[in-house]
PDB file of C-alpha atoms in Angstrom:
ATOM      1  CA  MET H  24     110.657 119.940  81.498  1.00 95.00           C
ATOM      2  CA  GLY H  25     108.253 117.103  80.886  1.00 96.00           C
ATOM      3  CA  PHE H  26     106.799 114.342  78.744  1.00 97.00           C
ATOM      4  CA  PHE H  27     103.811 114.476  76.409  1.00 98.00           C
ATOM      5  CA  THR H  28     102.829 110.943  75.421  1.00 97.00           C
ATOM      6  CA  ASP H  29     100.479 110.798  72.417  1.00 97.00           C
ATOM      7  CA  THR H  30      98.987 107.317  72.609  1.00 97.00           C
ATOM      8  CA  SER H  31      97.214 107.756  69.271  1.00 96.00           C
ATOM      9  CA  VAL H  32     100.496 107.142  67.442  1.00 96.00           C
ATOM     10  CA  CYS H  33     101.984 104.508  69.770  1.00 96.00           C
ATOM     11  CA  ILE H  34     102.700 101.275  67.853  1.00 95.00           C
ATOM     12  CA  GLY H  35     103.557  99.199  70.903  1.00 93.00           C
ATOM     13  CA  CYS H  36     107.121  98.504  69.817  1.00 93.00           C
ATOM     14  CA  LYS H  37     108.434  98.824  73.401  1.00 93.00           C
ATOM     15  CA  ALA H  38     111.581 100.601  72.200  1.00 96.00           C
ATOM     16  CA  CYS H  39     111.054 103.034  75.096  1.00 96.00           C
ATOM     17  CA  GLU H  40     111.095 100.191  77.630  1.00 94.00           C
ATOM     18  CA  VAL H  41     114.314  98.776  76.227  1.00 94.00           C
ATOM     19  CA  ALA H  42     116.037 102.160  75.953  1.00 96.00           C
ATOM     20  CA  CYS H  43     115.061 103.008  79.542  1.00 96.00           C
ATOM     21  CA  LYS H  44     116.473  99.752  80.855  1.00 95.00           C
ATOM     22  CA  GLU H  45     119.678  99.994  78.856  1.00 95.00           C
ATOM     23  CA  TRP H  46     120.499 103.583  79.779  1.00 96.00           C
ATOM     24  CA  ASN H  47     119.513 103.393  83.452  1.00 95.00           C
ATOM     25  CA  GLY H  48     120.719  99.875  84.145  1.00 94.00           C
ATOM     26  CA  VAL H  49     117.232  98.753  85.144  1.00 93.00           C
ATOM     27  CA  PRO H  50     117.124  94.972  85.692  1.00 89.00           C
ATOM     28  CA  ASP H  51     114.832  92.661  83.761  1.00 83.00           C
ATOM     29  CA  ASP H  52     111.292  91.946  84.929  1.00 77.00           C
ATOM     30  CA  GLY H  53     111.727  88.184  85.083  1.00 71.00           C
ATOM     31  CA  PHE H  54     110.527  87.506  81.526  1.00 71.00           C
ATOM     32  CA  VAL H  55     107.159  86.326  82.826  1.00 73.00           C
ATOM     33  CA  PHE H  56     104.495  85.323  80.297  1.00 72.00           C
ATOM     34  CA  ARG H  57     101.361  86.854  81.783  1.00 69.00           C
ATOM     35  CA  ALA H  58      98.939  85.672  79.080  1.00 69.00           C
ATOM     36  CA  THR H  59      97.572  89.217  78.799  1.00 66.00           C
ATOM     37  CA  SER H  60      97.947  89.919  75.078  1.00 63.00           C
ATOM     38  CA  TYR H  61     101.524  90.935  74.236  1.00 71.00           C
ATOM     39  CA  ASP H  62     102.323  92.678  77.511  1.00 77.00           C
ATOM     40  CA  ASN H  63     104.951  90.789  79.488  1.00 75.00           C
ATOM     41  CA  THR H  64     105.950  93.593  81.870  1.00 80.00           C
ATOM     42  CA  GLY H  65     102.457  94.019  83.321  1.00 80.00           C
ATOM     43  CA  SER H  66     102.733  97.399  85.023  1.00 86.00           C
ATOM     44  CA  LEU H  67     105.088 100.098  86.220  1.00 91.00           C
ATOM     45  CA  GLY H  68     107.354  99.095  89.092  1.00 91.00           C
ATOM     46  CA  ALA H  69     110.839  99.218  90.528  1.00 92.00           C
ATOM     47  CA  SER H  70     112.198  97.353  87.500  1.00 91.00           C
ATOM     48  CA  THR H  71     109.812  98.839  84.907  1.00 93.00           C
ATOM     49  CA  TRP H  72     110.130 102.611  84.637  1.00 95.00           C
ATOM     50  CA  ARG H  73     108.397 102.728  81.238  1.00 95.00           C
ATOM     51  CA  HIS H  74     105.535 100.329  80.589  1.00 94.00           C
ATOM     52  CA  VAL H  75     103.774  99.904  77.254  1.00 94.00           C
ATOM     53  CA  ALA H  76     100.246  98.660  77.805  1.00 90.00           C
ATOM     54  CA  PHE H  77      98.402  96.617  75.158  1.00 90.00           C
ATOM     55  CA  ILE H  78      94.655  97.001  75.632  1.00 90.00           C
ATOM     56  CA  GLU H  79      92.359  94.995  73.382  1.00 86.00           C
ATOM     57  CA  THR H  80      88.932  96.501  72.702  1.00 86.00           C
ATOM     58  CA  PRO H  81      86.119  95.167  70.489  1.00 86.00           C
ATOM     59  CA  ASP H  82      87.138  97.546  67.715  1.00 84.00           C
ATOM     60  CA  SER H  83      90.860  98.091  68.033  1.00 86.00           C
ATOM     61  CA  TRP H  84      94.043  97.876  70.063  1.00 88.00           C
ATOM     62  CA  LEU H  85      94.920 100.705  72.414  1.00 93.00           C
ATOM     63  CA  MET H  86      98.614 101.060  73.131  1.00 94.00           C
ATOM     64  CA  ALA H  87     100.125 103.487  75.595  1.00 94.00           C
ATOM     65  CA  SER H  88     103.544 104.004  77.150  1.00 96.00           C
ATOM     66  CA  ASP H  89     103.050 104.805  80.831  1.00 96.00           C
ATOM     67  CA  VAL H  90     105.588 106.419  83.131  1.00 97.00           C
ATOM     68  CA  CYS H  91     105.934 108.262  86.461  1.00 96.00           C
ATOM     69  CA  LYS H  92     103.836 111.417  86.300  1.00 96.00           C
ATOM     70  CA  HIS H  93     106.321 113.714  88.114  1.00 96.00           C
ATOM     71  CA  CYS H  94     103.416 115.382  89.933  1.00 94.00           C
ATOM     72  CA  THR H  95     103.442 119.092  90.713  1.00 93.00           C
ATOM     73  CA  HIS H  96     102.227 118.214  94.231  1.00 93.00           C
ATOM     74  CA  ALA H  97     104.138 114.980  94.796  1.00 93.00           C
ATOM     75  CA  ALA H  98     103.049 113.001  97.841  1.00 93.00           C
ATOM     76  CA  CYS H  99     106.187 110.852  97.658  1.00 93.00           C
ATOM     77  CA  LEU H 100     108.229 113.980  98.396  1.00 92.00           C
ATOM     78  CA  ASP H 101     106.006 114.850 101.340  1.00 91.00           C
ATOM     79  CA  VAL H 102     106.444 111.529 103.118  1.00 93.00           C
ATOM     80  CA  CYS H 103     110.113 110.729 102.421  1.00 93.00           C
ATOM     81  CA  PRO H 104     111.957 110.974 105.787  1.00 93.00           C
ATOM     82  CA  THR H 105     115.511 110.939 104.412  1.00 94.00           C
ATOM     83  CA  GLY H 106     115.383 113.381 101.509  1.00 92.00           C
ATOM     84  CA  ALA H 107     116.039 110.554  99.072  1.00 95.00           C
ATOM     85  CA  LEU H 108     113.284 112.001  96.908  1.00 95.00           C
ATOM     86  CA  PHE H 109     113.935 115.513  95.663  1.00 95.00           C
ATOM     87  CA  ARG H 110     112.687 117.947  93.014  1.00 95.00           C
ATOM     88  CA  THR H 111     115.297 118.791  90.414  1.00 96.00           C
ATOM     89  CA  GLU H 112     116.054 122.064  88.675  1.00 96.00           C
ATOM     90  CA  PHE H 113     113.979 120.709  85.763  1.00 95.00           C
ATOM     91  CA  ASP H 114     110.934 120.416  88.086  1.00 94.00           C
ATOM     92  CA  THR H 115     111.037 116.619  87.938  1.00 95.00           C
ATOM     93  CA  VAL H 116     111.014 114.195  90.879  1.00 96.00           C
ATOM     94  CA  VAL H 117     113.994 111.878  91.383  1.00 95.00           C
ATOM     95  CA  VAL H 118     114.923 109.145  93.894  1.00 94.00           C
ATOM     96  CA  GLN H 119     118.505 109.056  95.172  1.00 92.00           C
ATOM     97  CA  ALA H 120     119.059 105.342  95.654  1.00 89.00           C
ATOM     98  CA  ASP H 121     122.101 105.886  97.872  1.00 91.00           C
ATOM     99  CA  VAL H 122     120.004 107.950 100.319  1.00 94.00           C
ATOM    100  CA  CYS H 123     116.870 105.758 100.325  1.00 94.00           C
ATOM    101  CA  ASN H 124     116.516 103.718 103.523  1.00 93.00           C
ATOM    102  CA  GLY H 125     113.801 101.425 102.154  1.00 92.00           C
ATOM    103  CA  CYS H 126     111.082 102.600 104.537  1.00 92.00           C
ATOM    104  CA  GLY H 127     108.501 102.347 101.742  1.00 91.00           C
ATOM    105  CA  TYR H 128     106.405 105.349 102.822  1.00 92.00           C
ATOM    106  CA  CYS H 129     106.465 106.656  99.255  1.00 93.00           C
ATOM    107  CA  VAL H 130     104.893 103.505  97.804  1.00 93.00           C
ATOM    108  CA  PRO H 131     101.346 103.911  99.208  1.00 92.00           C
ATOM    109  CA  ALA H 132     101.636 107.710  98.977  1.00 92.00           C
ATOM    110  CA  CYS H 133     101.732 107.711  95.170  1.00 93.00           C
ATOM    111  CA  PRO H 134      98.193 108.220  93.786  1.00 93.00           C
ATOM    112  CA  TYR H 135      99.198 106.476  90.556  1.00 94.00           C
ATOM    113  CA  GLY H 136     100.840 103.397  92.068  1.00 92.00           C
ATOM    114  CA  VAL H 137     104.089 104.157  90.241  1.00 93.00           C
ATOM    115  CA  ILE H 138     106.888 104.014  92.797  1.00 93.00           C
ATOM    116  CA  ASP H 139     107.907 100.595  94.106  1.00 92.00           C
ATOM    117  CA  ARG H 140     110.661  98.806  96.013  1.00 93.00           C
ATOM    118  CA  ARG H 141     112.905  96.057  94.681  1.00 90.00           C
ATOM    119  CA  GLU H 142     112.777  92.806  96.574  1.00 84.00           C
ATOM    120  CA  ASP H 143     116.537  92.283  96.531  1.00 86.00           C
ATOM    121  CA  ASP H 144     117.538  95.511  98.284  1.00 87.00           C
ATOM    122  CA  GLY H 145     114.273  97.069  99.512  1.00 91.00           C
ATOM    123  CA  ARG H 146     114.995 100.510  98.074  1.00 94.00           C
ATOM    124  CA  ALA H 147     112.474 102.544  96.081  1.00 94.00           C
ATOM    125  CA  TRP H 148     112.936 103.144  92.352  1.00 95.00           C
ATOM    126  CA  LYS H 149     111.110 104.953  89.556  1.00 95.00           C
ATOM    127  CA  CYS H 150     111.606 107.034  86.417  1.00 96.00           C
ATOM    128  CA  THR H 151     114.073 109.909  86.827  1.00 95.00           C
ATOM    129  CA  MET H 152     113.193 111.420  83.428  1.00 97.00           C
ATOM    130  CA  CYS H 153     116.847 110.589  82.709  1.00 97.00           C
ATOM    131  CA  TYR H 154     118.113 113.328  85.019  1.00 96.00           C
ATOM    132  CA  ASP H 155     121.706 112.563  84.082  1.00 96.00           C
ATOM    133  CA  ARG H 156     120.960 112.934  80.373  1.00 96.00           C
ATOM    134  CA  GLN H 157     119.163 116.225  80.964  1.00 96.00           C
ATOM    135  CA  LEU H 158     122.209 117.544  82.827  1.00 96.00           C
ATOM    136  CA  GLY H 159     124.201 116.771  79.675  1.00 95.00           C
ATOM    137  CA  GLY H 160     121.694 118.514  77.408  1.00 95.00           C
ATOM    138  CA  LEU H 161     120.221 115.255  76.077  1.00 96.00           C
ATOM    139  CA  GLU H 162     116.608 114.134  75.923  1.00 96.00           C
ATOM    140  CA  PRO H 163     115.528 111.073  77.954  1.00 97.00           C
ATOM    141  CA  ALA H 164     116.340 107.704  76.436  1.00 97.00           C
ATOM    142  CA  CYS H 165     112.701 106.679  75.949  1.00 97.00           C
ATOM    143  CA  ALA H 166     111.859 109.796  73.912  1.00 97.00           C
ATOM    144  CA  LYS H 167     115.077 109.428  71.903  1.00 97.00           C
ATOM    145  CA  ALA H 168     114.214 105.845  70.995  1.00 97.00           C
ATOM    146  CA  CYS H 169     110.519 106.335  70.156  1.00 97.00           C
ATOM    147  CA  PRO H 170     110.177 105.880  66.361  1.00 97.00           C
ATOM    148  CA  THR H 171     106.776 107.598  66.031  1.00 97.00           C
ATOM    149  CA  ASP H 172     107.267 110.567  68.386  1.00 95.00           C
ATOM    150  CA  SER H 173     104.563 109.149  70.618  1.00 97.00           C
ATOM    151  CA  ILE H 174     106.817 110.202  73.517  1.00 98.00           C
ATOM    152  CA  GLN H 175     107.745 113.883  73.231  1.00 97.00           C
ATOM    153  CA  PHE H 176     110.081 115.692  75.609  1.00 97.00           C
ATOM    154  CA  GLY H 177     110.600 119.401  76.192  1.00 96.00           C
ATOM    155  CA  PRO H 178     109.451 122.484  78.122  1.00 96.00           C
ATOM    156  CA  LEU H 179     105.994 121.829  79.529  1.00 95.00           C
ATOM    157  CA  ASP H 180     104.426 124.994  78.127  1.00 95.00           C
ATOM    158  CA  GLU H 181     105.514 124.021  74.609  1.00 97.00           C
ATOM    159  CA  LEU H 182     104.273 120.468  75.066  1.00 97.00           C
ATOM    160  CA  LEU H 183     100.893 121.723  76.274  1.00 96.00           C
ATOM    161  CA  GLU H 184     100.492 123.872  73.168  1.00 96.00           C
ATOM    162  CA  ARG H 185     101.438 120.910  70.988  1.00 96.00           C
ATOM    163  CA  ALA H 186      98.999 118.657  72.826  1.00 97.00           C
ATOM    164  CA  ASP H 187      96.118 121.122  72.436  1.00 97.00           C
ATOM    165  CA  ALA H 188      96.769 121.349  68.693  1.00 97.00           C
ATOM    166  CA  ARG H 189      96.926 117.576  68.334  1.00 97.00           C
ATOM    167  CA  LEU H 190      93.695 117.147  70.283  1.00 97.00           C
ATOM    168  CA  ALA H 191      91.922 119.722  68.120  1.00 97.00           C
ATOM    169  CA  ASP H 192      93.132 117.933  64.994  1.00 97.00           C
ATOM    170  CA  LEU H 193      91.825 114.566  66.196  1.00 97.00           C
ATOM    171  CA  HIS H 194      88.458 116.061  67.138  1.00 97.00           C
ATOM    172  CA  ALA H 195      88.216 117.741  63.726  1.00 97.00           C
ATOM    173  CA  ASN H 196      88.740 114.327  62.147  1.00 96.00           C
ATOM    174  CA  GLY H 197      85.905 112.767  64.143  1.00 95.00           C
ATOM    175  CA  ARG H 198      87.979 111.190  66.926  1.00 95.00           C
ATOM    176  CA  THR H 199      85.891 112.797  69.636  1.00 95.00           C
ATOM    177  CA  GLU H 200      86.913 110.145  72.177  1.00 95.00           C
ATOM    178  CA  ALA H 201      90.414 111.653  72.331  1.00 96.00           C
ATOM    179  CA  ARG H 202      91.197 113.528  75.530  1.00 97.00           C
ATOM    180  CA  LEU H 203      94.139 114.918  77.493  1.00 97.00           C
ATOM    181  CA  TYR H 204      95.044 113.459  80.872  1.00 97.00           C
ATOM    182  CA  GLY H 205      97.245 115.008  83.548  1.00 94.00           C
ATOM    183  CA  GLU H 206      97.644 118.386  81.831  1.00 94.00           C
ATOM    184  CA  ASP H 207      95.325 120.373  84.129  1.00 92.00           C
ATOM    185  CA  PRO H 208      97.104 122.390  86.862  1.00 91.00           C
ATOM    186  CA  GLY H 209      93.785 122.548  88.678  1.00 90.00           C
ATOM    187  CA  ASP H 210      93.483 118.804  89.192  1.00 90.00           C
ATOM    188  CA  GLY H 211      94.128 116.915  92.427  1.00 87.00           C
ATOM    189  CA  VAL H 212      97.902 116.779  91.966  1.00 91.00           C
ATOM    190  CA  GLY H 213      98.399 120.252  90.492  1.00 92.00           C
ATOM    191  CA  GLY H 214      99.027 118.858  87.033  1.00 92.00           C
ATOM    192  CA  ASP H 215     101.593 116.299  85.914  1.00 95.00           C
ATOM    193  CA  GLY H 216     105.054 116.716  84.455  1.00 95.00           C
ATOM    194  CA  ALA H 217     104.225 113.705  82.287  1.00 96.00           C
ATOM    195  CA  PHE H 218     100.805 113.971  80.668  1.00 97.00           C
ATOM    196  CA  PHE H 219      98.997 112.003  77.989  1.00 97.00           C
ATOM    197  CA  LEU H 220      96.644 112.095  75.040  1.00 98.00           C
ATOM    198  CA  LEU H 221      94.310 109.132  75.523  1.00 97.00           C
ATOM    199  CA  MET H 222      91.894 107.537  73.060  1.00 96.00           C
ATOM    200  CA  ALA H 223      89.514 106.280  75.752  1.00 95.00           C
ATOM    201  CA  GLU H 224      88.614 106.978  79.354  1.00 95.00           C
ATOM    202  CA  PRO H 225      91.532 106.875  81.815  1.00 95.00           C
ATOM    203  CA  GLU H 226      90.149 103.772  83.537  1.00 95.00           C
ATOM    204  CA  VAL H 227      90.588 101.796  80.322  1.00 94.00           C
ATOM    205  CA  TYR H 228      94.322 102.406  80.616  1.00 93.00           C
ATOM    206  CA  GLY H 229      94.378 101.610  84.334  1.00 92.00           C
ATOM    207  CA  LEU H 230      94.730 105.277  85.294  1.00 94.00           C
ATOM    208  CA  PRO H 231      92.734 106.906  88.114  1.00 93.00           C
ATOM    209  CA  PRO H 232      90.085 109.259  86.685  1.00 93.00           C
ATOM    210  CA  ASP H 233      90.515 111.891  89.412  1.00 91.00           C
ATOM    211  CA  PRO H 234      93.944 111.524  91.069  1.00 89.00           C
ATOM    212  CA  VAL H 235      94.416 113.422  94.325  1.00 91.00           C
ATOM    213  CA  VAL H 236      97.659 113.979  96.217  1.00 90.00           C
ATOM    214  CA  THR H 237      97.380 111.564  99.117  1.00 85.00           C
ATOM    215  CA  THR H 238      98.968 113.989 101.582  1.00 81.00           C
ATOM    216  CA  ARG H 239      96.388 116.708 100.912  1.00 59.00           C
ATOM    217  CA  ASP H 240      94.776 116.393 104.345  1.00 53.00           C
ATOM    218  CA  LEU H 241      97.982 115.999 106.363  1.00 54.00           C
ATOM    219  CA  PRO H 242      98.091 119.617 107.679  1.00 55.00           C
ATOM    220  CA  SER H 243      94.536 119.435 109.021  1.00 52.00           C
ATOM    221  CA  MET H 244      95.150 115.940 110.417  1.00 43.00           C
ATOM    222  CA  TRP H 245      98.232 117.141 112.306  1.00 43.00           C
ATOM    223  CA  GLY H 246      96.228 120.138 113.511  1.00 51.00           C
ATOM    224  CA  TRP H 247      93.485 117.932 114.923  1.00 42.00           C
ATOM    225  CA  ALA H 248      96.108 115.642 116.453  1.00 47.00           C
ATOM    226  CA  ALA H 249      97.704 118.644 118.195  1.00 49.00           C
ATOM    227  CA  VAL H 250      94.312 119.779 119.513  1.00 49.00           C
ATOM    228  CA  ALA H 251      93.607 116.274 120.787  1.00 53.00           C
ATOM    229  CA  ALA H 252      97.024 116.096 122.480  1.00 55.00           C
ATOM    230  CA  LEU H 253      96.526 119.460 124.165  1.00 63.00           C
ATOM    231  CA  THR H 254      93.055 118.453 125.317  1.00 64.00           C
ATOM    232  CA  MET H 255      94.404 115.206 126.759  1.00 68.00           C
ATOM    233  CA  ALA H 256      97.234 117.050 128.491  1.00 61.00           C
ATOM    234  CA  GLY H 257      94.771 119.535 129.973  1.00 63.00           C
ATOM    235  CA  ALA H 258      92.457 116.775 131.191  1.00 62.00           C
ATOM    236  CA  THR H 259      95.390 114.933 132.761  1.00 65.00           C
ATOM    237  CA  ALA H 260      96.575 118.077 134.539  1.00 60.00           C
ATOM    238  CA  TRP H 261      93.098 118.825 135.852  1.00 60.00           C
ATOM    239  CA  THR H 262      92.746 115.247 137.105  1.00 67.00           C
ATOM    240  CA  ARG H 263      96.061 115.476 138.954  1.00 65.00           C
ATOM    241  CA  PHE H 264      95.892 118.974 140.332  1.00 64.00           C
ATOM    242  CA  GLY H 265      92.349 120.220 139.912  1.00 62.00           C
ATOM    243  CA  GLY H 266      91.047 118.838 143.193  1.00 53.00           C
ATOM    244  CA  ARG H 267      93.931 120.107 145.345  1.00 55.00           C
TER     245      ARG H 267
END
């Protein structure tokens, strides 16, 4: 299961943010006026699991509801030492707050900068794609609340077909700047469970243009570390016993 977020029809109402907070009991963000257009939440974080960005361009406003990408190759899963992070039967990635020990390894591991820890308890939090609602046969709160169907929820293969058709329609109408982001299983994270239709380059939305799973090189790094350890052990043994 996954999300397809079509930013071309987002109106910036922030109903998704409110619905997410209400259903999941996510605390407020401090009600900080950031003086950056109409965006008071700023970015995704431990207390912002859905974030609607307002991006002012010379010609128009770009609005987009961002969320955890639920990566196919999720680095946060790779580095979690307690099993607090797990992949569900819906192929989404969830944090179990009661198992999290607050080590924070997952925070720098995320290539999108999504997962974060709360200052009051130190534990990591992020979007669960409303795992509890899915277990009850319901769609996530953000998708349920979206008045324009900018946020669409369902089986990934169906969403991908829908996204391709929407992209073709926009291109046929001269919106050649439209593009899909996170839908490619051949990208650096194996494709995302939450992907987007963007109306500008990813960098404009604060998204990395070529995300790569940060734990990609761990196997080779551990291999070289093992070789180095064995070499050191051999040198030490030769120093101690080689001359006898």
